[in-house]
XYZ file of C-alpha atoms in Angstrom:
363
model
C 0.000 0.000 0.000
C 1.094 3.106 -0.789
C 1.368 6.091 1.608
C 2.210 9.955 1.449
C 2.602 12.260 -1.142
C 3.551 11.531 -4.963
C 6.694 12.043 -5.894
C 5.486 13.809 -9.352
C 4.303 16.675 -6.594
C 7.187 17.050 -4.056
C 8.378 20.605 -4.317
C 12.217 21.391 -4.639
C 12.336 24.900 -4.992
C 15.437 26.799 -6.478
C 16.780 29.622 -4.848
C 15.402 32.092 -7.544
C 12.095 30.322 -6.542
C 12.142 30.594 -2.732
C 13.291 34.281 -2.601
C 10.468 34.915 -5.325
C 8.051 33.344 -3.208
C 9.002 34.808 0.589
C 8.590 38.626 -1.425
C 5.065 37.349 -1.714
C 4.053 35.762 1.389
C 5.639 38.887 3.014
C 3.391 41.417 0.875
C 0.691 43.729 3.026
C -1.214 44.243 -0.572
C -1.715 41.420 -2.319
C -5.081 39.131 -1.898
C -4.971 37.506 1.619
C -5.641 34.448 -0.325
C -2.688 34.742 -2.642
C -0.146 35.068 0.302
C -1.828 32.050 2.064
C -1.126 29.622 -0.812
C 2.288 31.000 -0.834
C 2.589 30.236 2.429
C 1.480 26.429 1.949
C 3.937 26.021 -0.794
C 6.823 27.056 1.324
C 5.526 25.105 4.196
C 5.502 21.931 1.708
C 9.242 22.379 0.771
C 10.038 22.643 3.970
C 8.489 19.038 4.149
C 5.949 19.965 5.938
C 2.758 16.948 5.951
C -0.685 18.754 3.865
C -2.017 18.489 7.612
C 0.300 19.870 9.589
C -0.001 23.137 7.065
C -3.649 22.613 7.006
C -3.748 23.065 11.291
C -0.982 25.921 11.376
C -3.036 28.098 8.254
C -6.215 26.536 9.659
C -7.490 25.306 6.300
C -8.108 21.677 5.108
C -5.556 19.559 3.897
C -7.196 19.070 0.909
C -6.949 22.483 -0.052
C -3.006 22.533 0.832
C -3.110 19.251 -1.629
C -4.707 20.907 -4.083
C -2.612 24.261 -4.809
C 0.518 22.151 -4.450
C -0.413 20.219 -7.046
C -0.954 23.878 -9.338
C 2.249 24.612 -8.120
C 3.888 21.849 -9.601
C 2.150 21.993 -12.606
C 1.810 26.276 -13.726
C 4.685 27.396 -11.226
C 3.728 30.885 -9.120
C 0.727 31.324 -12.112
C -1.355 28.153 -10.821
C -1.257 29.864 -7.108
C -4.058 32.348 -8.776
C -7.802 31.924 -9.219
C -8.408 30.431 -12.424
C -10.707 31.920 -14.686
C -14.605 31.430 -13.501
C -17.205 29.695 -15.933
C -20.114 32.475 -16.906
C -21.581 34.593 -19.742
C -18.695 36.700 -22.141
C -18.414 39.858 -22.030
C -20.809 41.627 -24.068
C -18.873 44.904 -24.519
C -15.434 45.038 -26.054
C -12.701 47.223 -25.432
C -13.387 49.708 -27.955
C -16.523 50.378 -26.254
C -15.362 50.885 -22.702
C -12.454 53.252 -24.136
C -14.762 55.772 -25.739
C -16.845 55.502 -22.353
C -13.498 56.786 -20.807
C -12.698 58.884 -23.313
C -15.890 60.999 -22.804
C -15.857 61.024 -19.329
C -11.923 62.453 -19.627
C -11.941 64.665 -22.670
C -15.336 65.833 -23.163
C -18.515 67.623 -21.130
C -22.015 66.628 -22.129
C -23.856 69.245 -24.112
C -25.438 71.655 -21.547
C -24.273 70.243 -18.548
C -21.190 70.902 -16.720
C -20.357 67.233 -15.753
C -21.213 63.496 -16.653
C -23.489 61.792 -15.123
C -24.358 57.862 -14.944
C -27.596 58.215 -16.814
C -25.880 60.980 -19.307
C -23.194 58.479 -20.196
C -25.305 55.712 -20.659
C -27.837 57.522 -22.669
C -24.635 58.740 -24.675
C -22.931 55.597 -24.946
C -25.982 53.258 -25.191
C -24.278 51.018 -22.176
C -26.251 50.096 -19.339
C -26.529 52.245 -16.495
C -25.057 49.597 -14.294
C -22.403 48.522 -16.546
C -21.609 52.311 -16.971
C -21.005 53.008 -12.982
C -19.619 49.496 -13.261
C -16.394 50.889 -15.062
C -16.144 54.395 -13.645
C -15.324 52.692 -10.322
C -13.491 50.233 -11.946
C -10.851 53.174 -13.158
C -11.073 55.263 -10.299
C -13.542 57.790 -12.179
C -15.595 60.475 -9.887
C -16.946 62.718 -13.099
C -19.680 64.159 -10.230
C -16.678 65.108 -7.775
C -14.455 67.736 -7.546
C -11.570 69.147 -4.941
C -10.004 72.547 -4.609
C -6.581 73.831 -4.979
C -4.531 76.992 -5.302
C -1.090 77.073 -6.057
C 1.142 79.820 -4.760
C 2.100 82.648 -6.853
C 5.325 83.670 -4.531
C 8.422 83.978 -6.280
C 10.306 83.038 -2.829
C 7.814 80.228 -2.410
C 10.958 77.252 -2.292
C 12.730 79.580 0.181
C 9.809 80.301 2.889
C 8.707 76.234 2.476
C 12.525 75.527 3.861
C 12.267 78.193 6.517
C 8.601 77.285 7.886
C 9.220 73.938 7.602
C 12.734 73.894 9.291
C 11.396 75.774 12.019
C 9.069 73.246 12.814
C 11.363 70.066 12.003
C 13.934 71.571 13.329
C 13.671 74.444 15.711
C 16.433 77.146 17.103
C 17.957 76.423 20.434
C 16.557 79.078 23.415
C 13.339 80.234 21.107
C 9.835 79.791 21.072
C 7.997 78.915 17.546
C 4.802 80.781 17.603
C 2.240 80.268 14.660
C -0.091 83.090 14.740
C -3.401 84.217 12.980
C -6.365 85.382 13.303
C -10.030 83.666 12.847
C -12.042 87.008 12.052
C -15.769 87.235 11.561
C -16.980 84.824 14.076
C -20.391 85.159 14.374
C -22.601 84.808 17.710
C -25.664 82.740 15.935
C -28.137 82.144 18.159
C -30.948 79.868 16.601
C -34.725 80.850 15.907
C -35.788 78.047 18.672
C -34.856 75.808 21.515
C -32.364 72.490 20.888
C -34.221 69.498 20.556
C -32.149 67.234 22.893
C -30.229 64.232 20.957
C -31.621 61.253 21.786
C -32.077 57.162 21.452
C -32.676 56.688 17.891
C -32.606 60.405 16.868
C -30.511 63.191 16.351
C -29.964 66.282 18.009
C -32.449 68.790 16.494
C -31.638 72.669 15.717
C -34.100 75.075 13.523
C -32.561 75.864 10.308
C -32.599 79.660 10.688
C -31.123 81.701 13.128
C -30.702 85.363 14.879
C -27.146 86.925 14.326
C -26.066 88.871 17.565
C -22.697 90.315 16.428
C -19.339 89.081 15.497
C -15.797 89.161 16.846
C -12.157 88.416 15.930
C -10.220 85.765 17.580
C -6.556 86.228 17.808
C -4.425 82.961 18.615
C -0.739 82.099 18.820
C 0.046 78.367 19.218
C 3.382 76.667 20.295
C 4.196 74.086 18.248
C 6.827 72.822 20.588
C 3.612 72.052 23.348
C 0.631 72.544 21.725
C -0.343 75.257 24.158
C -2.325 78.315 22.859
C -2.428 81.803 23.643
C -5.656 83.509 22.627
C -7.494 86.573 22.738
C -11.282 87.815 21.122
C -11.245 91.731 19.876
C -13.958 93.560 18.371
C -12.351 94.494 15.306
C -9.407 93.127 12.564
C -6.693 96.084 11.999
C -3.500 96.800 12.932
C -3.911 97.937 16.486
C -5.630 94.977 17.823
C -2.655 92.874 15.862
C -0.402 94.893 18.070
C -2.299 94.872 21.023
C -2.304 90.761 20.947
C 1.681 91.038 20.709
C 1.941 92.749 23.677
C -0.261 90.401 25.209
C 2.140 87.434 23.929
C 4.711 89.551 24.938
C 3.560 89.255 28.678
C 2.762 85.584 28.337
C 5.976 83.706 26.970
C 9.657 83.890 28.953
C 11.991 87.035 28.636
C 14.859 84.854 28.239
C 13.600 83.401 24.826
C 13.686 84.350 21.389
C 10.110 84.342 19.572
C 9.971 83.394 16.191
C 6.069 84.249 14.654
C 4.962 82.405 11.577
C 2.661 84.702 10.302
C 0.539 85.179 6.598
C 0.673 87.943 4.887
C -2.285 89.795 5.910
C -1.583 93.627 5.599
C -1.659 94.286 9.897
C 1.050 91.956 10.086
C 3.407 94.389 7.696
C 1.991 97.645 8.632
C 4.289 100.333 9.363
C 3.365 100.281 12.871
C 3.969 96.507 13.619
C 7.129 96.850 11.639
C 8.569 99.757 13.955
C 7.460 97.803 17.444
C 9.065 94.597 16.026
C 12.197 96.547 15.507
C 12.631 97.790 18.988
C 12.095 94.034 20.095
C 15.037 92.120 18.426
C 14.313 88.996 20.187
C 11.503 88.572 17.959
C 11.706 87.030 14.172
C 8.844 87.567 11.866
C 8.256 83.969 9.152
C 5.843 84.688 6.427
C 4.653 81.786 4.701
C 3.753 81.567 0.860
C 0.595 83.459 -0.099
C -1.968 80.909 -0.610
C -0.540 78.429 1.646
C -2.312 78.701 5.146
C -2.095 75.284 5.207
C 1.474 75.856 6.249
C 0.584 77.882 9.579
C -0.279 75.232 12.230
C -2.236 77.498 13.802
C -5.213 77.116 10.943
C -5.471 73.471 12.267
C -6.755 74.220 15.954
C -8.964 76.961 14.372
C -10.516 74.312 12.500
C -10.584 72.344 16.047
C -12.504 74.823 17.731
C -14.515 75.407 15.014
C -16.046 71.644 14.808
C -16.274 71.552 18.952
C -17.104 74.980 19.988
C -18.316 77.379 17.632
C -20.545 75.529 14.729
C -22.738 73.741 16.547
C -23.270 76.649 18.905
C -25.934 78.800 20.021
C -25.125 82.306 21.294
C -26.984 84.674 23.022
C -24.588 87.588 22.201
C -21.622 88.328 21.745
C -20.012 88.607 25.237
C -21.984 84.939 25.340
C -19.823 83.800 22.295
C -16.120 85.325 23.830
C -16.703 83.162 27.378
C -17.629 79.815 25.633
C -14.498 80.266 23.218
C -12.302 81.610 26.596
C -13.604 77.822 28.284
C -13.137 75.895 25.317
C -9.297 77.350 25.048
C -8.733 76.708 29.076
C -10.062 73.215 28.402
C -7.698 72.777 25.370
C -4.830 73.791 27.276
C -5.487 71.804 30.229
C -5.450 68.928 27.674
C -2.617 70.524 25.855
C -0.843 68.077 22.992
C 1.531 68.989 19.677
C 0.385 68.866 15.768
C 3.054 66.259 15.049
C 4.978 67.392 11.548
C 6.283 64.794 9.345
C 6.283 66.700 5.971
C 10.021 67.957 4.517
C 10.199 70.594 2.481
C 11.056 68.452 -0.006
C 8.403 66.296 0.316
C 5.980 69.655 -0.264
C 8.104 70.568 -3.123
C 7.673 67.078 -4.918
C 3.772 67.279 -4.018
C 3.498 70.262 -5.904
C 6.081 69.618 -8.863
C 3.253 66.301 -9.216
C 0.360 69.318 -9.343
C 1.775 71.509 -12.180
C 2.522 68.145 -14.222
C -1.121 67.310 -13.967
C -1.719 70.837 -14.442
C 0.515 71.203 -17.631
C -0.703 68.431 -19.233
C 1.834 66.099 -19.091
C 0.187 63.329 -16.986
C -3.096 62.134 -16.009
């Protein structure tokens, strides 16, 4: 009687073969299945019984019989799915190209964007097969995102300064990102909050009284993640200067204070200029126009505008100033650091990627 495996499927694998084969089983993206029939094919030429692979990749050793047997006879190939019985396609590549093409190259007459139906009534495909394909290639024709590249001629030269300061900051100095959130508006809504609730939302009226608005100056450390902040009633260049002395009182004599700033017109006026110069121990960063995104400071404004001020209701302004006051003490209390990974040249690449899309010469 004859027992074990047959010899026609014991696997010998050449070095070229083993090293191919550990690159797979060691992938994060391929199929999970893919990288478990690896698996069992290294496990069997490491003599390993089809049960003792079937308990340790929980499977049956059937199954562990079965792809070694593919192995042996279509190499790495036979590990994938072979291809399932059903009906042929019934639209060729020609057709599913000019689908893409339209979607890419063309807008329907009228209409600013493609739509399912439109491309199906255009194409005579199928609605389903049409949304079929645009997902298939990654197609969104009813999406859009903003962008807005920087027209700075010293744009390369303030990304390495922001940047370093926040990758790698001076010795004996403070970094201070600083802005200002202007325009906030005390909304108080029309009607009382219907409580939130089991099985139902939180209910607010869809109108709303406006009581006022104020400006909320804010400097944050990037070193601790602590915030200094004050509300004024107005935007211009003596409430600017007002919140500098107010940092000025708040952070250690001993330190240096360098201020990433945009380039809003208060934060070059002739007056902020002149008390900057009598105050050498402070160092004035402006970032690229267009690039907020590069003052830290814009990310807790967008922090305190999801937790404190959107889903508000204030009864005036003075109303609106404590409950941001609270929510800054609570922040600060609970204090933690954006954590920066991106280099400069990092940015730099991002953007070299944008104007090739831009220009044309990739899609």
């Amino acid at each position: 009687m004859r027992t074990g495996r047959p010899k026609k499927y014991t696997i010998e694998l050449a070095e070229g073969q083993r090293a191919e084969l550990e690159r797979l089983a060691r992938s994060r993206t391929l199929p999970h299945s893919l990288v478990r029939r690896t698996n069992m094919i290294l496990l069997s030429a490491d003599r390993l019984t089809d049960t003792a692979i079937g308990l340790r990749l929980r499977c049956k050793h059937q199954t562990v019989s079965h792809w070694r047997r593919r192995f042996v006879e279509d190499g790495v190939a036979g590990l994938s799915d072979a291809p399932r019985s059903g009906r042929h396609r019934t639209i060729d590549d020609e057709r599913v190209a000019d689908l893409l093409n339209k979607v890419l190259h063309s807008k329907p007459q009228g209409r600013s964007q493609w739509s399912v139906r439109a491309l199906a009534e255009e194409t005579k495909i199928s609605k389903s097969h049409v949304q079929r394909y645009l997902k298939l290639f990654g197609l969104q024709p009813h999406r859009q995102k903003s962008f807005k590249l920087s027209t700075d001629p010293f744009f390369v030269d303030k990304v390495h300064d922001i940047v370093g300061l926040y990758l790698n900051p001076p010795d004996n100095a403070l970094v201070l990102c600083v802005d200002e959130k202007s325009q906030v508006q005390a909304l108080d809504r029309t009607q009382p909050v219907l409580p939130i609730g089991l099985s139902y939302l939180e209910g607010v009226t869809h109108d709303y009284i406006r009581h006022g608005t104020t400006t909320l100056f804010a400097a944050l450390d990037v070193a601790t993640g602590d915030v200094i902040a004050q509300c004024k009633p107005r935007h211009r260049h003596q409430e600017f200067l007002s919140f500098l002395r107010h940092i000025d009182r708040n952070v250690p004599k001993n330190l240096d204070v360098h201020l990433v700033v945009d380039n809003y017109g208060t934060h070059k006026h002739p007056k902020t200029r002149a008390w900057l110069a009598v105050r050498p121990r402070y160092h004035l960063h402006f970032i690229p126009t267009y690039s907020s995104w590069l003052n830290q400071v814009e990310r807790w404004f967008a922090l305190i505008t999801q937790q404190a001020i959107r889903r508000g209701s204030f009864k005036s302004v003075p109303d609106l100033v404590r409950k941001i006051d609270d929510y800054v003490r609570y922040h600060n209390e609970k204090r933690r650091p954006f954590v920066w990974t991106a280099t400069a040249e990092s940015i730099l690449a991002k953007i070299e990627r944008l104007c090739s899309k831009i220009n044309g010469t990739e899609h």
